[in-house]
Structure formats: C-alpha cells, structure tokens
XYZ file of C-alpha atoms in Angstrom:
664
model
C 0.000 0.000 0.000
C 1.293 3.447 -0.974
C 0.112 6.668 0.610
C 1.115 10.182 -0.401
C 1.437 13.141 1.957
C 1.842 16.620 0.483
C 3.504 19.537 2.271
C 3.351 23.033 0.833
C 3.505 23.451 -2.952
C 5.890 20.763 -4.270
C 8.058 21.221 -7.346
C 7.105 18.639 -9.999
C 10.121 16.321 -9.995
C 8.370 13.666 -12.144
C 10.033 10.979 -10.025
C 6.711 9.160 -9.571
C 4.842 7.764 -12.570
C 1.857 6.450 -10.619
C -0.729 9.006 -9.539
C -1.525 8.776 -5.825
C -4.058 11.143 -4.296
C -2.703 12.906 -1.182
C -3.874 11.951 2.299
C -5.303 14.617 4.576
C -3.781 13.421 7.854
C -0.335 13.333 9.453
C 2.496 11.123 8.232
C 2.419 7.930 10.351
C 5.355 6.745 12.479
C 7.004 10.174 12.510
C 6.562 13.223 14.656
C 6.866 16.469 12.731
C 8.166 19.890 13.637
C 8.080 22.191 10.605
C 10.106 20.354 7.916
C 11.823 17.954 10.316
C 10.480 14.417 10.792
C 11.579 12.244 13.713
C 11.188 8.539 14.445
C 12.290 6.633 17.543
C 14.056 3.519 16.281
C 14.072 0.210 18.102
C 17.362 -1.537 18.867
C 16.750 -4.143 16.176
C 15.795 -1.685 13.409
C 17.855 -1.798 10.234
C 17.652 1.132 7.812
C 18.158 0.216 4.158
C 18.389 2.531 1.175
C 19.769 5.953 0.177
C 21.129 4.490 -3.061
C 24.574 5.840 -3.793
C 26.200 6.631 -0.491
C 29.025 5.608 1.800
C 29.098 3.095 4.651
C 27.096 -0.091 4.984
C 23.971 -1.689 3.609
C 22.494 -0.757 6.991
C 22.706 3.050 7.033
C 22.203 3.356 10.758
C 24.699 5.340 12.825
C 25.672 8.155 10.463
C 24.615 11.478 8.968
C 23.849 11.628 5.237
C 23.006 14.513 2.932
C 21.003 14.152 -0.229
C 22.757 16.719 -2.424
C 24.525 15.673 -5.635
C 28.191 16.351 -4.942
C 31.362 16.110 -7.017
C 33.109 14.236 -4.225
C 36.287 12.528 -5.363
C 37.493 11.880 -1.818
C 34.576 9.667 -0.862
C 35.821 7.995 2.257
C 33.378 6.796 4.915
C 33.320 10.210 6.596
C 31.670 11.917 3.602
C 27.988 12.736 3.813
C 27.015 12.798 0.127
C 28.215 11.525 -3.232
C 27.193 12.108 -6.855
C 23.620 10.840 -6.525
C 20.590 11.914 -4.475
C 18.296 8.974 -3.691
C 15.798 9.803 -0.946
C 14.305 6.365 -0.288
C 14.610 4.400 2.961
C 13.235 1.143 4.328
C 13.033 0.735 8.102
C 12.925 -2.933 9.112
C 12.570 -4.437 12.569
C 10.134 -6.272 14.816
C 8.089 -3.105 15.333
C 8.730 -1.179 12.117
C 8.439 -2.317 8.518
C 7.844 0.445 5.993
C 9.454 2.387 3.177
C 9.481 6.172 2.850
C 10.373 8.375 -0.120
C 10.885 12.123 0.231
C 10.172 13.533 -3.217
C 11.926 16.890 -3.433
C 14.689 18.226 -5.703
C 16.552 20.103 -2.956
C 18.795 19.168 -0.075
C 17.664 16.697 2.604
C 19.560 15.618 5.704
C 19.140 12.073 7.019
C 20.381 11.753 10.583
C 20.079 7.992 11.026
C 21.197 7.515 14.593
C 24.154 9.899 14.299
C 23.128 12.508 16.854
C 21.307 9.905 18.918
C 21.556 6.234 17.994
C 17.862 5.546 18.658
C 16.617 8.506 16.628
C 15.995 8.878 12.887
C 15.610 12.516 11.840
C 14.903 13.682 8.309
C 15.097 17.402 7.576
C 13.929 18.887 4.270
C 15.229 22.285 3.144
C 12.545 23.056 0.557
C 9.126 24.020 1.889
C 7.172 22.098 -0.773
C 7.518 18.318 -1.149
C 5.697 15.003 -1.300
C 6.289 12.076 1.015
C 5.295 8.564 -0.053
C 4.826 5.924 2.624
C 4.835 2.235 1.656
C 3.545 -0.421 4.047
C 3.774 -4.044 2.918
C 4.413 -7.332 4.739
C 7.911 -8.034 3.356
C 11.032 -6.129 2.385
C 10.803 -7.429 -1.184
C 7.201 -6.285 -1.541
C 8.039 -2.818 -0.189
C 10.886 -2.450 -2.697
C 8.672 -3.703 -5.526
C 5.823 -1.368 -4.545
C 8.239 1.547 -4.617
C 9.524 0.492 -8.024
C 5.928 0.439 -9.295
C 5.602 4.045 -8.085
C 8.713 5.328 -9.866
C 8.581 3.302 -13.085
C 10.581 0.743 -15.034
C 14.346 0.786 -14.835
C 16.510 1.529 -17.858
C 17.488 -1.474 -19.978
C 20.754 -1.305 -21.949
C 21.685 -3.388 -25.012
C 22.868 -6.888 -24.228
C 26.424 -6.168 -25.391
C 26.692 -3.591 -22.578
C 26.931 -6.535 -20.151
C 30.323 -7.356 -21.611
C 33.720 -6.267 -20.361
C 34.671 -2.605 -20.721
C 38.050 -0.911 -20.518
C 38.448 2.790 -19.759
C 41.144 5.232 -18.734
C 41.415 8.972 -18.547
C 44.515 9.223 -20.710
C 43.714 7.304 -23.904
C 44.771 10.198 -26.133
C 45.039 8.833 -29.674
C 43.742 6.230 -32.074
C 46.936 4.261 -31.506
C 46.242 4.196 -27.754
C 42.864 2.623 -28.447
C 44.264 0.045 -30.840
C 46.942 -0.911 -28.291
C 44.252 -1.592 -25.693
C 42.287 -3.783 -28.098
C 45.431 -5.697 -29.030
C 46.474 -6.040 -25.390
C 43.215 -7.801 -24.589
C 43.253 -9.988 -27.715
C 46.843 -11.159 -27.306
C 46.168 -12.012 -23.654
C 43.100 -14.114 -24.400
C 40.844 -11.741 -22.458
C 37.442 -10.894 -23.970
C 36.471 -7.241 -24.528
C 33.271 -5.562 -25.700
C 33.843 -1.845 -25.059
C 36.613 0.746 -24.907
C 35.613 4.018 -23.266
C 36.875 7.443 -24.285
C 37.369 10.076 -21.600
C 37.675 13.805 -22.371
C 40.893 13.481 -24.402
C 39.092 12.483 -27.615
C 37.429 15.915 -27.868
C 38.686 19.055 -29.560
C 39.782 21.201 -26.586
C 37.281 19.337 -24.363
C 34.291 20.685 -26.303
C 31.130 18.543 -26.322
C 30.211 16.657 -29.511
C 33.575 17.336 -31.138
C 36.382 14.946 -32.067
C 40.032 15.987 -32.163
C 41.182 15.847 -35.779
C 44.786 15.612 -34.650
C 44.406 12.762 -32.148
C 41.559 10.912 -33.937
C 41.928 11.815 -37.640
C 39.866 8.839 -38.833
C 37.444 8.476 -35.966
C 34.558 6.960 -37.943
C 36.904 4.415 -39.506
C 38.269 3.508 -36.066
C 34.764 2.998 -34.680
C 33.837 0.725 -37.595
C 37.137 -1.170 -37.493
C 36.761 -1.999 -33.822
C 33.092 -2.876 -34.120
C 33.966 -5.437 -36.790
C 36.208 -7.075 -34.194
C 33.406 -7.008 -31.586
C 34.485 -3.869 -29.700
C 32.386 -0.708 -29.373
C 33.706 2.776 -28.637
C 31.852 4.592 -25.831
C 32.649 8.345 -25.556
C 32.065 10.676 -22.626
C 29.798 13.749 -22.785
C 30.124 16.539 -20.235
C 27.354 18.821 -19.032
C 29.047 22.193 -19.604
C 29.369 23.906 -23.011
C 32.480 25.964 -23.778
C 31.607 29.666 -24.048
C 33.574 30.345 -27.207
C 32.520 32.669 -29.983
C 32.162 30.706 -33.187
C 31.636 27.366 -31.447
C 28.339 26.287 -32.991
C 26.945 24.521 -29.926
C 27.576 27.595 -27.788
C 26.209 29.995 -30.391
C 22.988 27.972 -30.711
C 22.473 27.735 -26.984
C 23.132 31.435 -26.484
C 20.901 32.490 -29.369
C 17.933 30.418 -28.177
C 18.255 31.082 -24.457
C 19.053 27.463 -23.599
C 21.615 28.184 -20.872
C 21.068 28.785 -17.172
C 20.960 32.487 -16.244
C 22.481 34.570 -13.475
C 20.484 36.979 -11.303
C 20.722 39.666 -14.011
C 19.375 37.403 -16.742
C 22.745 36.847 -18.424
C 24.134 33.406 -19.225
C 25.767 32.036 -16.088
C 29.418 31.134 -16.696
C 31.776 28.931 -14.736
C 35.036 27.107 -15.257
C 35.009 23.440 -16.243
C 37.371 21.338 -18.442
C 37.364 23.636 -21.510
C 37.672 26.816 -19.400
C 34.816 29.315 -19.324
C 31.531 27.427 -19.877
C 27.755 27.786 -19.847
C 25.365 25.249 -18.365
C 22.505 23.930 -20.515
C 19.180 24.387 -18.733
C 18.196 20.707 -18.685
C 15.055 21.501 -16.695
C 13.758 23.439 -19.704
C 12.150 20.900 -22.102
C 13.187 22.917 -25.167
C 16.806 23.052 -24.006
C 16.663 19.321 -23.253
C 15.464 18.555 -26.768
C 18.166 20.784 -28.249
C 21.045 19.255 -26.275
C 19.748 15.701 -26.775
C 19.593 16.198 -30.528
C 23.356 16.797 -30.579
C 24.108 13.170 -29.696
C 23.214 12.486 -33.342
C 26.604 13.912 -34.327
C 28.314 10.919 -32.722
C 25.567 8.395 -33.471
C 26.132 9.183 -37.162
C 29.789 8.229 -36.706
C 28.764 4.763 -35.543
C 28.691 5.358 -31.774
C 26.152 3.210 -29.870
C 26.686 4.267 -26.271
C 27.633 7.209 -24.047
C 28.536 8.080 -20.476
C 27.491 11.479 -19.128
C 29.826 13.199 -16.684
C 30.413 16.381 -14.632
C 26.653 16.818 -14.298
C 26.121 17.522 -10.591
C 26.975 20.087 -12.097
C 30.694 20.126 -11.263
C 32.112 23.672 -11.284
C 35.804 24.495 -10.931
C 34.868 28.086 -10.142
C 32.414 30.808 -11.071
C 33.777 34.039 -12.527
C 32.474 35.992 -9.547
C 33.928 33.569 -7.014
C 37.256 33.381 -8.840
C 37.643 37.164 -8.876
C 36.879 37.425 -5.160
C 39.242 34.577 -4.273
C 42.137 36.006 -6.295
C 41.674 39.357 -4.580
C 41.893 37.653 -1.173
C 45.012 35.727 -2.193
C 46.696 38.840 -3.612
C 45.968 40.673 -0.370
C 48.006 38.020 1.457
C 51.124 38.215 -0.711
C 53.099 40.294 1.771
C 51.852 38.459 4.834
C 54.017 36.364 7.088
C 52.188 33.091 6.366
C 51.833 31.153 9.594
C 49.446 28.517 10.882
C 46.203 30.490 10.620
C 47.141 32.184 7.363
C 48.175 28.871 5.795
C 44.814 27.281 6.519
C 43.017 30.442 5.396
C 44.870 30.299 2.067
C 43.944 26.648 1.572
C 40.308 27.373 2.411
C 40.170 30.149 -0.184
C 41.371 27.800 -2.924
C 39.208 24.904 -1.743
C 36.082 27.062 -1.702
C 36.378 27.779 -5.430
C 34.991 24.428 -6.622
C 31.332 23.396 -6.390
C 30.394 26.282 -4.118
C 26.858 26.176 -2.788
C 26.868 29.978 -3.066
C 27.481 29.534 -6.789
C 24.624 27.043 -7.004
C 22.408 29.714 -5.422
C 23.451 32.304 -7.997
C 22.003 30.836 -11.212
C 18.527 29.946 -12.383
C 16.427 27.678 -14.543
C 13.445 28.420 -16.751
C 10.931 25.650 -16.214
C 7.210 25.782 -16.819
C 7.528 29.465 -17.609
C 8.899 30.167 -14.145
C 12.366 31.146 -12.965
C 13.692 28.703 -10.351
C 16.894 28.907 -8.309
C 19.265 26.095 -9.203
C 20.041 25.408 -5.555
C 16.406 24.508 -4.822
C 16.284 21.963 -7.677
C 19.956 20.988 -7.679
C 19.443 17.230 -7.457
C 17.503 17.105 -10.733
C 20.292 18.461 -12.920
C 22.331 15.338 -13.681
C 19.266 13.163 -14.114
C 17.761 15.726 -16.468
C 20.877 15.571 -18.638
C 20.452 11.790 -18.818
C 16.800 12.350 -19.690
C 17.814 14.719 -22.504
C 19.910 11.984 -24.083
C 17.386 9.170 -23.516
C 14.505 11.147 -24.989
C 16.630 11.957 -28.022
C 17.574 8.298 -28.494
C 13.888 7.349 -28.520
C 13.575 9.235 -31.803
C 17.138 9.027 -33.144
C 17.389 5.268 -32.511
C 13.783 4.105 -32.134
C 14.458 0.436 -32.878
C 17.726 -0.062 -31.020
C 18.763 0.403 -27.401
C 21.606 2.821 -26.752
C 24.000 2.370 -23.838
C 23.723 5.327 -21.467
C 24.899 5.912 -17.930
C 25.634 8.966 -15.839
C 27.616 10.205 -12.866
C 25.011 12.411 -11.126
C 21.477 11.110 -10.682
C 18.237 11.237 -8.742
C 15.278 8.906 -8.389
C 13.411 9.139 -11.687
C 16.627 9.229 -13.714
C 16.747 5.425 -13.352
C 14.178 5.279 -16.169
C 16.581 6.932 -18.629
C 19.986 5.410 -17.935
C 22.274 3.643 -15.519
C 24.959 5.144 -13.308
C 28.414 4.196 -12.171
C 29.333 4.228 -8.503
C 31.526 7.369 -8.401
C 35.179 8.163 -8.958
C 36.453 5.692 -6.394
C 40.008 4.732 -5.476
C 42.256 1.694 -5.596
C 41.476 0.752 -2.024
C 40.216 -2.464 -0.488
C 37.545 -0.485 1.367
C 36.161 0.692 -1.976
C 35.939 -2.858 -3.257
C 33.669 -3.627 -0.301
C 31.757 -0.382 -0.874
C 31.052 -1.626 -4.415
C 29.275 -4.651 -2.945
C 27.300 -2.683 -0.353
C 26.158 0.048 -2.729
C 24.609 -2.340 -5.272
C 21.422 -3.384 -3.380
C 20.913 0.163 -2.077
C 20.880 1.414 -5.673
C 18.618 -1.434 -6.796
C 16.040 -0.378 -4.191
C 16.014 3.073 -5.808
C 15.533 1.724 -9.332
C 19.144 1.751 -10.546
C 19.849 -1.760 -11.824
C 22.468 -1.069 -14.496
C 25.345 0.003 -12.303
C 28.823 -0.951 -11.193
C 32.008 0.542 -9.791
C 35.269 1.463 -11.497
C 36.986 -1.926 -11.304
C 40.448 -1.600 -9.798
C 39.697 1.933 -8.614
C 39.746 5.232 -10.500
C 42.260 7.098 -8.329
C 45.519 5.888 -6.791
C 47.481 2.813 -7.910
C 45.887 -0.608 -8.214
C 47.783 -3.648 -7.019
C 47.735 -6.979 -8.781
C 45.825 -8.756 -6.034
C 43.299 -5.929 -5.627
C 42.461 -6.067 -9.326
C 41.981 -9.842 -9.251
C 39.737 -9.709 -6.192
C 37.763 -6.800 -7.649
C 37.188 -8.659 -10.919
C 35.952 -11.669 -8.927
C 33.235 -9.381 -7.572
C 32.814 -7.286 -10.718
C 31.805 -10.181 -12.944
C 28.482 -10.207 -11.054
C 27.844 -6.468 -11.550
C 25.661 -5.423 -14.491
C 28.158 -2.699 -15.468
C 31.659 -4.204 -15.631
C 34.247 -1.531 -16.436
C 37.903 -1.118 -15.505
C 38.481 2.647 -15.224
C 41.461 4.629 -13.951
C 42.730 8.185 -13.805
C 45.549 9.873 -15.622
C 48.730 9.781 -13.555
C 47.916 6.472 -11.878
C 49.412 3.088 -12.604
C 48.081 1.486 -15.768
C 45.646 -1.205 -14.660
C 44.447 -2.927 -17.800
C 44.474 -6.616 -16.847
C 47.234 -7.458 -19.330
C 49.572 -4.935 -17.638
C 50.060 -7.341 -14.723
C 52.120 -9.888 -16.585
C 52.224 -12.369 -13.730
C 48.428 -12.496 -13.488
C 47.252 -12.367 -17.106
C 46.109 -15.995 -17.043
C 44.345 -15.448 -13.709
C 42.528 -12.359 -14.990
C 41.579 -14.150 -18.188
C 40.102 -17.041 -16.237
C 37.973 -14.750 -14.056
C 36.801 -12.520 -16.900
C 36.000 -15.417 -19.224
C 33.678 -16.697 -16.492
C 31.614 -13.502 -16.882
C 30.601 -14.687 -20.356
C 29.833 -18.199 -19.156
C 27.535 -16.734 -16.473
C 25.985 -14.188 -18.819
C 22.782 -16.140 -19.628
C 21.962 -16.204 -15.904
C 23.084 -12.633 -15.155
C 21.269 -11.123 -18.143
C 18.154 -13.169 -17.421
C 18.043 -12.102 -13.773
C 18.671 -8.471 -14.687
C 15.896 -8.434 -17.277
C 13.387 -10.146 -14.998
C 14.198 -7.636 -12.249
C 13.784 -4.705 -14.647
C 10.505 -5.938 -16.115
C 8.965 -7.158 -12.848
C 10.167 -4.179 -10.810
C 12.170 -6.348 -8.427
C 15.798 -6.270 -7.292
C 18.724 -7.864 -9.096
C 20.871 -7.877 -5.925
C 19.414 -8.303 -2.423
C 20.834 -8.299 1.103
C 20.435 -11.632 2.884
C 17.945 -10.052 5.293
C 15.459 -9.671 2.430
C 15.266 -13.456 2.032
C 15.758 -14.493 5.653
C 14.171 -11.666 7.683
C 13.806 -13.796 10.836
C 17.445 -14.879 10.838
C 19.397 -12.278 12.807
C 22.754 -13.442 11.455
C 21.443 -13.057 7.898
C 20.013 -9.616 8.673
C 23.367 -8.440 10.011
C 25.470 -9.878 7.184
C 26.842 -6.963 5.140
C 29.437 -8.606 2.896
C 27.391 -11.210 1.028
C 24.592 -10.703 -1.511
C 21.997 -12.693 -3.371
C 22.348 -12.155 -7.128
C 19.057 -13.081 -8.711
C 17.156 -16.080 -7.419
C 19.913 -18.707 -7.302
C 23.371 -17.289 -6.519
C 24.848 -15.980 -3.288
C 28.177 -14.178 -3.696
C 30.786 -13.771 -0.956
C 33.818 -11.930 -2.390
C 37.184 -11.675 -0.696
C 37.905 -8.016 0.069
C 40.969 -8.047 2.312
C 44.563 -7.980 1.113
C 46.573 -11.197 1.565
C 43.480 -13.117 2.679
C 43.550 -16.772 1.646
C 39.775 -16.969 2.003
C 37.015 -15.679 4.236
C 34.288 -16.533 6.707
C 30.829 -17.013 5.209
C 27.399 -17.294 6.791
C 24.960 -19.725 5.174
C 21.342 -19.140 6.281
C 20.485 -22.581 4.921
C 22.215 -25.553 3.332
C 23.837 -24.436 0.064
C 26.141 -25.747 -2.633
C 29.578 -24.168 -2.974
C 30.816 -23.972 -6.567
C 34.422 -23.084 -7.343
C 35.745 -21.972 -10.728
C 39.383 -21.907 -11.712
C 40.587 -20.803 -15.154
C 36.931 -20.448 -16.197
C 36.264 -24.154 -15.543
C 34.224 -25.741 -12.768
C 36.708 -27.088 -10.204
C 34.542 -28.023 -7.213
C 30.953 -28.591 -6.108
C 30.434 -29.159 -2.385
C 27.259 -29.042 -0.311
C 27.751 -27.177 2.983
C 25.368 -27.091 5.945
C 23.748 -23.936 7.298
C 25.866 -21.893 9.662
C 29.216 -20.156 9.843
C 32.142 -21.561 7.915
C 35.520 -20.591 6.484
C 36.178 -21.071 2.776
C 39.508 -20.829 0.989
C 39.609 -18.681 -2.168
C 42.821 -18.393 -4.172
C 43.554 -15.297 -6.247
C 42.723 -17.109 -9.471
C 39.414 -18.519 -8.217
C 35.784 -17.438 -8.144
C 33.613 -19.044 -5.478
C 29.869 -18.617 -5.017
C 26.918 -20.566 -3.602
C 23.732 -21.954 -5.156
C 20.515 -22.112 -3.139
C 18.801 -25.437 -2.676
C 16.190 -26.137 -5.323
C 17.795 -23.711 -7.793
C 19.628 -23.819 -11.131
C 22.207 -21.632 -12.870
C 22.479 -21.798 -16.680
C 26.064 -21.729 -17.907
C 27.257 -20.956 -21.444
C 30.370 -22.097 -23.254
C 33.445 -19.860 -23.235
C 33.132 -16.870 -25.607
C 35.201 -13.918 -26.774
C 32.422 -11.331 -26.635
C 28.767 -11.021 -25.703
C 27.735 -11.525 -29.310
C 29.570 -14.865 -29.325
C 27.736 -16.221 -26.255
C 25.454 -19.060 -27.348
C 22.257 -18.788 -25.277
C 20.970 -21.931 -26.968
C 23.771 -24.212 -25.840
C 23.722 -24.210 -22.046
C 24.622 -26.540 -19.216
C 22.944 -26.307 -15.817
C 24.730 -25.851 -12.533
C 22.301 -27.103 -9.940
C 21.506 -27.820 -6.339
C 18.178 -29.360 -7.165
C 16.436 -32.628 -7.920
C 15.620 -33.865 -11.411
C 12.599 -32.099 -12.848
C 13.555 -28.731 -11.364
C 13.373 -25.808 -13.776
C 14.674 -22.311 -14.415
C 12.948 -19.576 -16.405
C 15.523 -18.075 -18.760
C 14.872 -14.664 -20.257
C 16.587 -14.080 -23.578
C 15.922 -11.627 -26.403
C 17.794 -10.181 -29.364
C 19.595 -7.787 -27.029
C 18.956 -4.748 -29.207
C 15.260 -4.061 -29.753
C 13.181 -1.907 -27.419
C 10.436 -4.518 -27.343
C 10.507 -6.315 -23.998
C 8.128 -9.103 -23.058
C 8.329 -11.709 -20.322
C 5.717 -13.746 -22.155
C 7.595 -13.798 -25.463
C 11.186 -14.116 -24.266
C 10.996 -16.612 -21.392
C 11.835 -20.248 -21.982
C 11.930 -22.958 -19.356
C 15.109 -24.944 -18.782
C 14.600 -28.265 -16.980
C 17.230 -30.279 -15.140
C-alpha cells in the first residue's frame, strides 16, 4: 500500500509515474516539527536505502546529505556523493515500511548519528511530497516503490560485456593498443571508453582531428572485431565565440541564467563554460539532438559526466578569491594564514553559493538552481534518452551517468563514483549495489580496480571476482595512476583471463536475472535479510549478496586473505571456478564456515532447489550461445529455471515472449 502526503507546494520532480491522491492526515510513524520528521528507532531496526552513499547496507549510525556532490574523496566520513536517492526502508520487529521524500533540494538524514535511537529527516525546501509504503515483506516494499517510480533503464545486451576505460587514452593508436592487449592475452572485450581526451579542446560533440583523424573508420574497425567505442559527454558547453553549440544555446536562451538574466558562466574542463538548462524541455530537446553527431559516426553508447553540475569556479567567485590571495602576498604566512589560504582555494569548486546564484526556466517560471539541484544530472540523462527514442527508435543505446536522482533510473544507468584503488572501496562496491537497486538503478557498477591511486595486482583480481556479477563491468582509472588494464600485470594475465572469461559463461543467468528484475520491478541484488528476515545473522550480514534467485556471492575483500568466513542461512552448494572451468561442487550445511579462495578462483553458492544456466566460453557477448547451455544445480531432477533471452537490441521487452523454461 502506498500513501502520499503533500507539504506546501511541491516542485514537480516527475520521479513518480503512478498518480496517488494525497492523504489529509499526518504522516504515520514520525513526529513532525516544521520540515523535520523524527522517528524513535528500536534496537533491532535496520535502515536500508539511500542508493549511492558511503558506509554499509544498513545506514544506521551516520549522517547523510542528499545533495549531488562532485566528491572525489569519498571515504566513509563523507555525507554525500554524486547521486541523491531519498528512499529508505526501516525494518525491525516493530517497524516495517518504506518512505520516499520527493523533493529536488537538499535533505539531511540523521540515522542515529546525533542519537543512535533517533531517525531525523530534515527537508530544506518548503514544498515536497512524502510517499509511505507499508507491505508485509522487504521485497514487496521495494517492488511497490519500483511500481511508483517506473521501469528501470534497460541497456543493449552487449553492454553486459567487459569494458576498458582510462582517462589518458589520447590517440587512435592508444585505443588500438588496448584492443590488441586484450586480444593477445586471451581476455574478452566488448567496449573501450573514451574520456575527455578524444574531444577538440574538451568541447562537447567534437572529435580531435589531430588525435583521432579517422574516428569513424576507427569505430567501424573496432566494431567489426566485436568492440564498441563509448565516448564521454560533459554537461558544460564551452563559451567560445564561433563554437556552434555555444552559439545555438546562447541564441535560443538554452543556458542557465544569473540573477541579471545573463548566461551564467563557470570554469570546467574547456575553461569558461555555460550550463545547458536541462530543466527546460526545449533546451533538453536541443542538447539531446546533438548526440546524433556521434551516433552518425557509428557510436552506440555514451557516459554522461560532470553533471552535478561540477564547477571548478564561477567568474564571480574566482575574482573574489584572487583578490583575497593577492591581499596576502606580503603576509608572514603562519598557521592560521596557511589554513586560510587553503580554504580560499578549496572554496572555489562546487560552491553552494554559486549554485544559489544561477537559475532555470521551467514551466515558464524562474527557479533557483540550488532549490532543484538534485535534478540536474538526471535531467541531462533524460535529454539523451529522450533523443535516443527518436534518433534510434528500434535499437537500445547504452547510457549511464555520474550524477542522478530517483526518476533518472528510467533513462539510464549510473556508475558508482570516482572511487580509489582501495580495499575499502571494493567492499563499498558490494554494499552500494542493493541500495541502488532499491532506488531503481539496476544497471550500475564501480570502477573496477579503482579510479584514483594505484591498483595492485591482487586488488584487481579480487575486484574482478566481484565485478563479474555487476551489471556494469568496467575497468576505469585516472591519468597519472598506474596502468591497470588486466594485461599490464604480466604475472596475473592468465588469472585475470580465467575470471573474466567466467563472466561470459555466467551471462545467460546474469542477463536473465537483470531483465526479470527490470521488467517485474524487483531487485537484481538483495541483502540476505530480504530473504531471511527472521534470521538475525542473515540480517546483520553486510558482505554477502543474493544475485538473482539462485546465486549468493561472498567476495574476498581483504589484502593477503587466503579466504574468508561465510554465513549460510540454509544448506547451500559451494561452486568453485578456476581458469573459467568448474573445479569443485560441495554441499555445505547452514551456519558459519571458512572457505579458501585463491587469487585465481571465483567461489559462489547456489541455493537449494535452484539452477544456474552456464554458457560455453566466448570472446564477446555476441559470441555467447544462449541456446547451448549446461545447468549448474543444487536441485532434484525435474527442477526448472525460467531463462529470459531476447535479441539484445530491440526496445520490445516481453516476459511472455522471451521466457523459456530450462529443466534439469
């Protein structure tokens, strides 16, 4: 059951697709004082949700902000990341409900931070909707919420293949070397991603003639070998006279305005830039239409970036900061002055004062960006998705974004932030997945190996052993860090190949479970507490997940670990793969146990009464034979599995048409 409670005059976020008439009484469970809602939590309450954020699957014990933030240093002490996902589920013996605060502005979630027994939610905007969902199970609450916000984005099937990315692939030769590195190492590859270096002076929808003189030919050449090129698109448009995209946007009033009605300008990659007003439907249509420039060159997928929006500085803020710094040039810089100088420089980027100083034109009204900040990145994704519906009406286009909000899940996927090559971030990858699934984001994954810092050989192997279960599987790293393509670690090429080849063997199951979750409005990845809510050990397990209906994963996430402890809520079958081949099947009883896992192995568990279809080894997604499958099983003869399979490209999805039953 879903109930809606309306406070003030809400901004139309379009997050909900189902119309729910508002109730005329107080929001249950919570006490309210102005725009602050409080709930006394019981000792056994677990709080799930908040999508893309730090810390555990259980969000209790910390303070979170819902405010899309360009936060590269996202350690566990940060309060917000790139996404804003305002959905929680409170689960305990007394409480079992979900709550969604539908507002485009900042919200603070104090989930036992100030006082461990108290949940406090404070909304900055005066107008907002709150949706309360009361159902008998965690799964049914999540599914009810998904019915409220609409179907999740579905990418092409080839997007479930292996991707390689790096900020620093500067030329066509760099790209060819990556493709050859994978081929010569026996590692499959479906995508190579282009970061900002492919552009002409970092300008959107341009290609550097010097670095990529035969771009269309390169795209076609690689596609013929089974590899697609996926370029980045940034939110900001370079303010340069003569640059056609800028001239069009300026002429038609498609950019955000400052308080005087002039185009707001700020520094981003190309220098001085304007921000497209993605909340204006006309501006959205205009910007979305520009993706055709690259689609016409053979591109079939994109990743949107810098769309919180990320600002290096505003012109006004830069001028003020430089004046302050110049005033200090003759000072005797000591302790206080040193920190003051650092604060001046640090305050330049992504200033909330800057966010308060520009405006959108939406519905014929002028709206402060700060009050609708969380919609910006998702609206950029929407601009692209709506354009693809007309530019590529028969074929799916790969699309994912950095910034997002609930509602944007209908238009594209997201990746899990610019993380680092740290073991803690490997574990964060696992914990973030079900939280995002609850909020509608199914096509997601982390930067395998870590974006910042230097990956180690063992970290990359362990991360791949987790990553092969993520819908989005992409190795991505930053300029200036150690190269971390799997073939760079010469001592572990065979180990990497074995793990990554297993992704393609598991693909029939992973794709099937993803598609069923998307079309049924369920979750692809679930915490153990969703399946065993009365088992306290299962409820408190944070480092294992159910993937689909059959598989429980338990990755190793500590350096030098020879294995790990696992909790089995029921009797399960352990399956071990080595060099892409099945090496062990062992039934283990319910309870706590230690399992060994070597660096070249992938170990997971199959639930009793369940099957896992397994394909033959393949070099790309297109080579995977969904018709020739064997069945991993922990079931009796006559047991069956419903396999979803389609052509992987068309926008026509049907459980009735594309399900076939596999029987053991």
